[in-house]
XYZ file of C-alpha atoms in Angstrom:
382
model
C 23.353 10.261 -12.742
C 23.078 6.568 -13.483
C 20.255 4.782 -11.523
C 22.225 1.651 -10.602
C 19.106 -0.435 -9.779
C 17.551 0.249 -13.055
C 21.200 -0.134 -15.131
C 22.420 -3.085 -13.310
C 20.446 -4.641 -10.350
C 16.741 -5.027 -12.352
C 18.212 -6.705 -15.428
C 19.900 -9.239 -13.327
C 16.916 -9.994 -10.993
C 14.312 -9.722 -13.898
C 16.291 -11.745 -16.718
C 19.782 -12.741 -15.436
C 18.593 -14.738 -12.604
C 16.108 -17.267 -13.166
C 14.678 -16.947 -9.544
C 11.146 -16.885 -8.390
C 10.271 -13.077 -7.666
C 8.475 -14.220 -4.289
C 11.837 -15.794 -3.180
C 13.582 -12.554 -4.194
C 11.248 -10.464 -2.210
C 11.352 -12.594 0.833
C 15.103 -11.973 0.691
C 14.841 -8.474 0.503
C 12.464 -8.182 3.452
C 14.605 -10.452 5.384
C 17.823 -8.384 4.892
C 15.822 -5.032 5.378
C 14.416 -6.703 8.706
C 18.207 -7.546 9.819
C 19.298 -3.830 9.085
C 16.230 -2.335 11.030
C 17.938 -2.026 14.270
C 16.508 0.574 16.881
C 20.432 1.497 17.672
C 22.292 1.006 14.573
C 25.885 -0.189 15.031
C 28.877 2.246 13.971
C 29.141 0.227 10.814
C 25.440 0.932 10.027
C 25.003 4.469 10.651
C 27.052 5.431 7.422
C 24.459 3.237 5.489
C 21.564 5.076 7.049
C 22.912 8.374 6.137
C 23.759 7.547 2.653
C 20.009 6.361 2.338
C 18.569 9.649 3.481
C 20.979 11.490 1.239
C 20.063 9.374 -1.806
C 16.425 8.725 -1.572
C 14.746 10.941 0.983
C 13.498 14.577 0.312
C 12.664 16.705 3.252
C 10.526 19.843 2.431
C 7.950 21.020 4.616
C 5.731 21.877 1.418
C 5.162 18.375 1.192
C 3.671 17.826 4.496
C 0.148 17.700 5.689
C -1.943 16.403 8.538
C -4.654 14.009 8.381
C -6.807 12.374 10.917
C -4.441 14.206 13.199
C -1.759 12.310 11.994
C 1.619 14.177 10.472
C 2.626 12.799 7.042
C 6.023 14.454 6.117
C 5.233 13.861 2.600
C 2.398 12.408 0.615
C 4.318 9.043 -0.739
C 3.722 5.771 1.225
C 4.543 2.154 0.947
C 1.567 0.176 -0.105
C 0.213 -2.834 1.781
C 1.577 -6.145 0.415
C 5.062 -5.165 0.395
C 6.038 -5.557 3.931
C 3.005 -7.628 5.042
C 4.398 -8.615 8.615
C 5.886 -5.378 9.518
C 9.428 -6.631 9.529
C 11.259 -3.650 8.462
C 9.142 -0.783 9.956
C 12.337 1.285 10.721
C 13.496 1.195 7.221
C 10.614 2.945 5.282
C 11.151 6.210 6.551
C 14.955 6.067 6.299
C 14.542 5.769 2.497
C 12.156 8.572 2.395
C 8.684 7.327 2.732
C 6.142 9.580 4.438
C 4.162 6.522 5.802
C 3.866 2.913 5.429
C 1.031 0.326 5.367
C 1.592 -3.183 6.563
C -0.572 -6.269 5.922
C -2.922 -7.325 4.771
C -2.967 -9.440 7.803
C -5.573 -11.847 8.824
C -6.805 -12.941 12.197
C -5.506 -16.509 11.649
C -1.859 -17.076 10.382
C -1.965 -18.514 6.912
C 0.269 -19.861 4.528
C -1.440 -18.219 1.199
C -2.144 -19.895 -2.023
C 0.056 -22.614 -3.681
C 3.118 -21.323 -5.357
C 4.158 -20.134 -7.678
C 1.931 -17.038 -7.108
C 3.865 -13.899 -7.917
C 4.575 -13.019 -11.848
C 6.176 -10.243 -13.505
C 4.423 -9.074 -16.496
C 7.517 -7.120 -17.815
C 6.065 -5.777 -21.251
C 3.113 -4.137 -19.278
C 5.200 -2.855 -16.309
C 2.859 -4.962 -14.319
C 2.726 -7.599 -11.642
C 0.416 -10.699 -11.454
C -0.265 -11.808 -7.850
C -2.541 -14.557 -6.086
C -0.571 -14.618 -2.719
C -3.876 -15.356 -0.707
C -3.129 -13.255 2.276
C 0.106 -15.068 3.222
C 1.068 -13.717 6.788
C 1.839 -14.386 10.203
C -1.348 -13.494 11.774
C -2.628 -10.519 13.678
C -0.990 -11.678 17.101
C 2.227 -11.706 15.577
C 1.962 -8.384 14.160
C 0.506 -6.835 17.162
C 3.599 -8.142 19.107
C 5.988 -6.457 16.368
C 4.197 -3.442 16.280
C 4.088 -2.905 20.123
C 7.750 -3.484 20.095
C 8.335 -0.852 17.386
C 6.094 1.624 19.176
C 8.212 0.864 22.535
C 11.358 1.850 20.320
C 9.694 5.072 19.175
C 9.194 6.244 22.751
C 12.785 5.614 23.525
C 13.917 7.644 20.408
C 12.238 10.833 20.742
C 15.063 12.366 18.668
C 13.787 10.568 15.517
C 10.716 11.149 13.336
C 8.380 8.337 13.152
C 5.917 8.649 9.950
C 2.456 7.009 10.194
C 2.008 3.193 10.115
C -1.282 2.026 8.578
C -2.643 -1.562 9.039
C -4.470 -3.431 6.429
C -6.654 -6.462 7.329
C -8.738 -8.983 5.703
C -10.748 -11.986 6.425
C -8.846 -15.203 7.129
C -9.329 -17.921 4.218
C -10.677 -20.660 6.816
C -13.350 -18.302 8.049
C -16.617 -18.589 6.376
C -18.287 -15.618 4.837
C -20.839 -15.711 7.387
C -18.367 -15.552 10.288
C -16.436 -12.778 8.441
C -17.624 -9.802 10.742
C -16.051 -11.818 13.749
C -13.023 -12.577 12.008
C -12.297 -8.848 11.075
C -13.105 -7.726 14.461
C -10.789 -10.309 16.118
C -7.853 -8.537 14.097
C -9.030 -5.089 14.524
C -9.180 -5.748 18.512
C -5.675 -7.250 18.697
C -4.088 -4.577 16.345
C -6.070 -1.371 17.621
C -3.583 0.127 20.085
C -0.722 -0.202 17.594
C -1.627 1.268 14.225
C -2.152 4.878 13.241
C -4.736 4.142 10.888
C -6.556 0.715 9.817
C -7.940 -0.217 6.369
C -10.419 -2.648 5.968
C -9.685 -5.027 2.926
C -12.715 -6.560 0.906
C -11.271 -6.067 -2.512
C -8.602 -8.626 -2.824
C -9.499 -11.172 -5.646
C -7.451 -13.907 -4.157
C -9.493 -14.848 -1.182
C -12.622 -16.671 -2.199
C -15.724 -14.665 -1.826
C -14.215 -11.699 -0.197
C -15.090 -9.133 -2.847
C -18.791 -9.956 -2.120
C -18.241 -8.309 1.107
C -17.871 -4.729 -0.942
C -21.716 -5.165 -1.423
C -23.931 -3.046 0.543
C -25.970 -5.521 2.141
C -22.738 -7.148 3.720
C -20.503 -3.996 3.816
C -22.974 -2.079 6.265
C -23.134 -4.583 8.788
C -19.176 -4.800 8.809
C -18.342 -1.245 8.991
C -20.862 -0.679 11.875
C -19.274 -3.658 13.707
C -15.878 -2.113 13.300
C -16.639 1.264 14.435
C -18.560 0.137 17.483
C -15.308 -1.549 18.227
C -13.210 1.218 17.547
C -12.955 2.397 21.158
C -9.703 4.322 20.416
C -11.122 6.336 17.503
C -8.768 5.064 15.118
C -9.012 6.311 11.506
C -10.821 3.480 9.707
C -10.513 3.320 5.653
C -11.839 0.960 3.084
C -9.964 -0.171 0.266
C -11.858 -0.966 -2.856
C -11.491 -2.863 -6.344
C -11.024 -1.122 -9.667
C -13.419 -3.474 -11.179
C -16.662 -2.147 -9.556
C -19.612 -0.421 -11.538
C -19.926 3.473 -10.782
C -23.419 2.333 -9.026
C -21.606 0.192 -6.674
C -18.883 2.587 -5.854
C -21.522 5.203 -5.109
C -23.291 2.771 -2.613
C -19.903 2.122 -0.966
C -19.335 5.989 -0.915
C -22.716 6.556 0.773
C -22.038 3.626 3.413
C -18.664 5.090 3.991
C -19.958 8.476 4.962
C -22.915 7.006 6.731
C -20.288 4.883 9.097
C -18.038 7.924 9.487
C -15.245 6.060 7.762
C -11.843 8.443 7.586
C -11.236 7.832 3.842
C -11.029 5.473 0.974
C -7.952 3.442 -0.801
C -8.293 3.540 -4.476
C -7.782 1.083 -5.617
C -6.788 -2.693 -5.116
C -5.603 -4.991 -7.903
C -7.828 -5.436 -11.092
C -8.957 -8.845 -12.520
C -9.482 -7.668 -15.930
C -6.950 -8.742 -18.821
C -8.082 -6.126 -21.334
C -5.204 -4.468 -23.298
C -2.437 -6.494 -22.033
C 0.644 -6.938 -24.201
C 1.408 -10.123 -22.301
C -0.666 -12.964 -23.830
C 1.150 -15.975 -22.304
C 2.633 -16.336 -18.723
C 6.210 -17.768 -19.292
C 6.356 -19.394 -16.048
C 3.646 -21.546 -16.694
C 2.836 -21.542 -20.473
C -0.817 -20.628 -19.813
C -2.624 -17.881 -21.516
C -3.052 -14.808 -19.391
C -6.611 -14.932 -19.330
C -6.419 -18.448 -17.814
C -4.437 -17.423 -14.721
C -6.017 -16.324 -11.571
C -4.730 -13.247 -9.553
C -4.789 -9.483 -9.501
C -2.806 -7.280 -11.742
C -1.221 -4.204 -10.473
C 1.012 -1.558 -12.023
C 0.801 0.334 -15.221
C -2.378 -1.600 -16.619
C -4.145 -0.286 -13.539
C -3.047 3.644 -13.668
C -5.774 4.970 -15.686
C -8.640 3.149 -13.923
C -7.429 4.029 -10.566
C -7.131 7.700 -11.376
C -10.685 7.581 -12.914
C -12.084 6.304 -9.660
C -10.156 8.706 -7.401
C -11.722 11.668 -9.619
C -15.101 9.900 -9.210
C -14.800 9.416 -5.383
C -13.530 13.296 -5.221
C -16.279 14.705 -7.204
C -19.081 12.541 -5.345
C -17.997 13.526 -2.054
C -17.173 17.056 -2.906
C -13.497 16.440 -1.510
C -14.915 15.672 2.005
C -13.624 11.922 2.052
C -9.786 11.759 1.931
C -8.399 9.471 -0.909
C -5.346 7.467 -0.806
C -4.387 6.833 -4.486
C -2.516 3.573 -5.688
C -2.174 1.919 -9.141
C 0.558 2.738 -11.542
C 2.580 5.306 -9.958
C 6.113 4.795 -11.458
C 6.924 8.656 -12.201
C 6.145 12.071 -10.591
C 4.023 12.729 -13.576
C 1.766 9.605 -12.403
C 1.813 10.743 -8.602
C 0.891 14.344 -9.693
C -2.062 13.065 -11.796
C -3.670 11.050 -8.983
C -3.118 13.927 -6.319
C -4.751 16.506 -8.740
C -7.608 14.046 -9.317
C -8.298 14.228 -5.609
C -5.884 11.799 -3.563
C -4.454 13.465 -0.420
C -1.985 10.720 -0.352
C -0.398 8.004 -2.665
C 1.194 4.753 -2.365
C 3.530 2.594 -4.452
C 4.382 -1.142 -4.816
C 4.913 -2.288 -8.215
C 6.435 0.823 -9.340
C 9.106 0.298 -6.448
C 9.747 -3.091 -7.978
C 10.189 -1.637 -11.609
C 12.024 1.596 -10.610
C 13.829 0.667 -7.622
C 14.224 2.992 -4.524
C 15.273 6.068 -6.658
C 11.552 6.257 -7.482
C 10.983 8.059 -4.002
C 13.431 10.926 -4.540
C 12.032 11.349 -8.308
C 8.429 11.424 -7.398
C 8.892 13.972 -4.359
C 11.257 16.079 -6.255
C 8.881 16.130 -9.255
C 5.944 16.929 -6.907
C 7.898 20.059 -5.607
C 8.724 21.105 -9.188
C 5.020 20.877 -9.863
C 4.132 23.167 -6.951
C 6.872 25.550 -7.879
C 5.350 25.505 -11.780
C 1.655 26.027 -10.504
C 2.718 28.347 -7.715
C 1.188 26.482 -4.988
C 2.199 26.667 -1.297
C 1.732 23.026 -0.245
C 0.933 19.673 -1.717
C -2.527 19.755 0.047
C -3.247 22.883 -2.056
C -2.839 20.464 -5.323
C -5.427 18.043 -4.022
C -8.274 17.885 -6.527
C -6.785 20.719 -8.495
C -7.891 19.051 -11.767
C -10.681 16.782 -10.441
């Protein structure tokens, strides 16, 4: 079967049209937001049904429960794709088992100067230096509240978990970071199913220093003290940390009773890239700021997943993200120790057909290994 996205639409978007990737992404989210209706019109219902038939895979062997949440399958949409939660109802329609919105900040902010999103096609990668552009925590809280109210009215429709990824506002000094994170968490706490503390983006000055134990410990303590509803609180870490730094973070995560770790964010390394010059700017790739996602991150993120799983003896759930383009990539991360996985760059390069290919491929692996559920595969090759 011909993949229309890969055969026709992707070449047009990537090469045929000389259009900024960020503009394309914004148009996509805007269109999906228009289609995301709580009560689809008769004209839209066939489209919804077609999307489910084409992209979704429903099989109880793929489902699992974590943090008292039901995940119909382990494949989720990573943070950054739908930052402001504008298309919340679309993601389950096309087969995702969960979605993570954000990164959101307490203060609305425009992000870094454009252009700030680049495709590294030879590397199957994306370079981004977006800088947490978003409408702010209050706007997201309003949108999530409306979505929850729609869910209550539509008891006949399944609603996979929604995670909320939040970071520090750029205008907030590092000395005031805890108050900034708390402001976002307190506004959003009633409306997210789980929460992710983002201290690992390379695109907000000084943010990654919050991963160091002396700063991370007080932040996690303050957030857990404010966690009056007992929401699962996870931490997203960078792939560029040393093993000693990761060990220190894991010790803090367990000390502060975090629900899990997301491994990993984008990388700042430029080693091994085929792309030497960024065509859009004409500058060497080594001179361009930003984090890289996609295939160059695949091996490192899996290595970190395996390290976390071994160090914690599988007691700290992991969401694996970084370079998932195929079912084999997904299986590798799950058997290394990830209970759940997420995609962003893979979705850009592979299109929505990725969802079915990954989920069906995971079912094939369960059959090949004679495993009853996806949970039984977690850490199989750790």
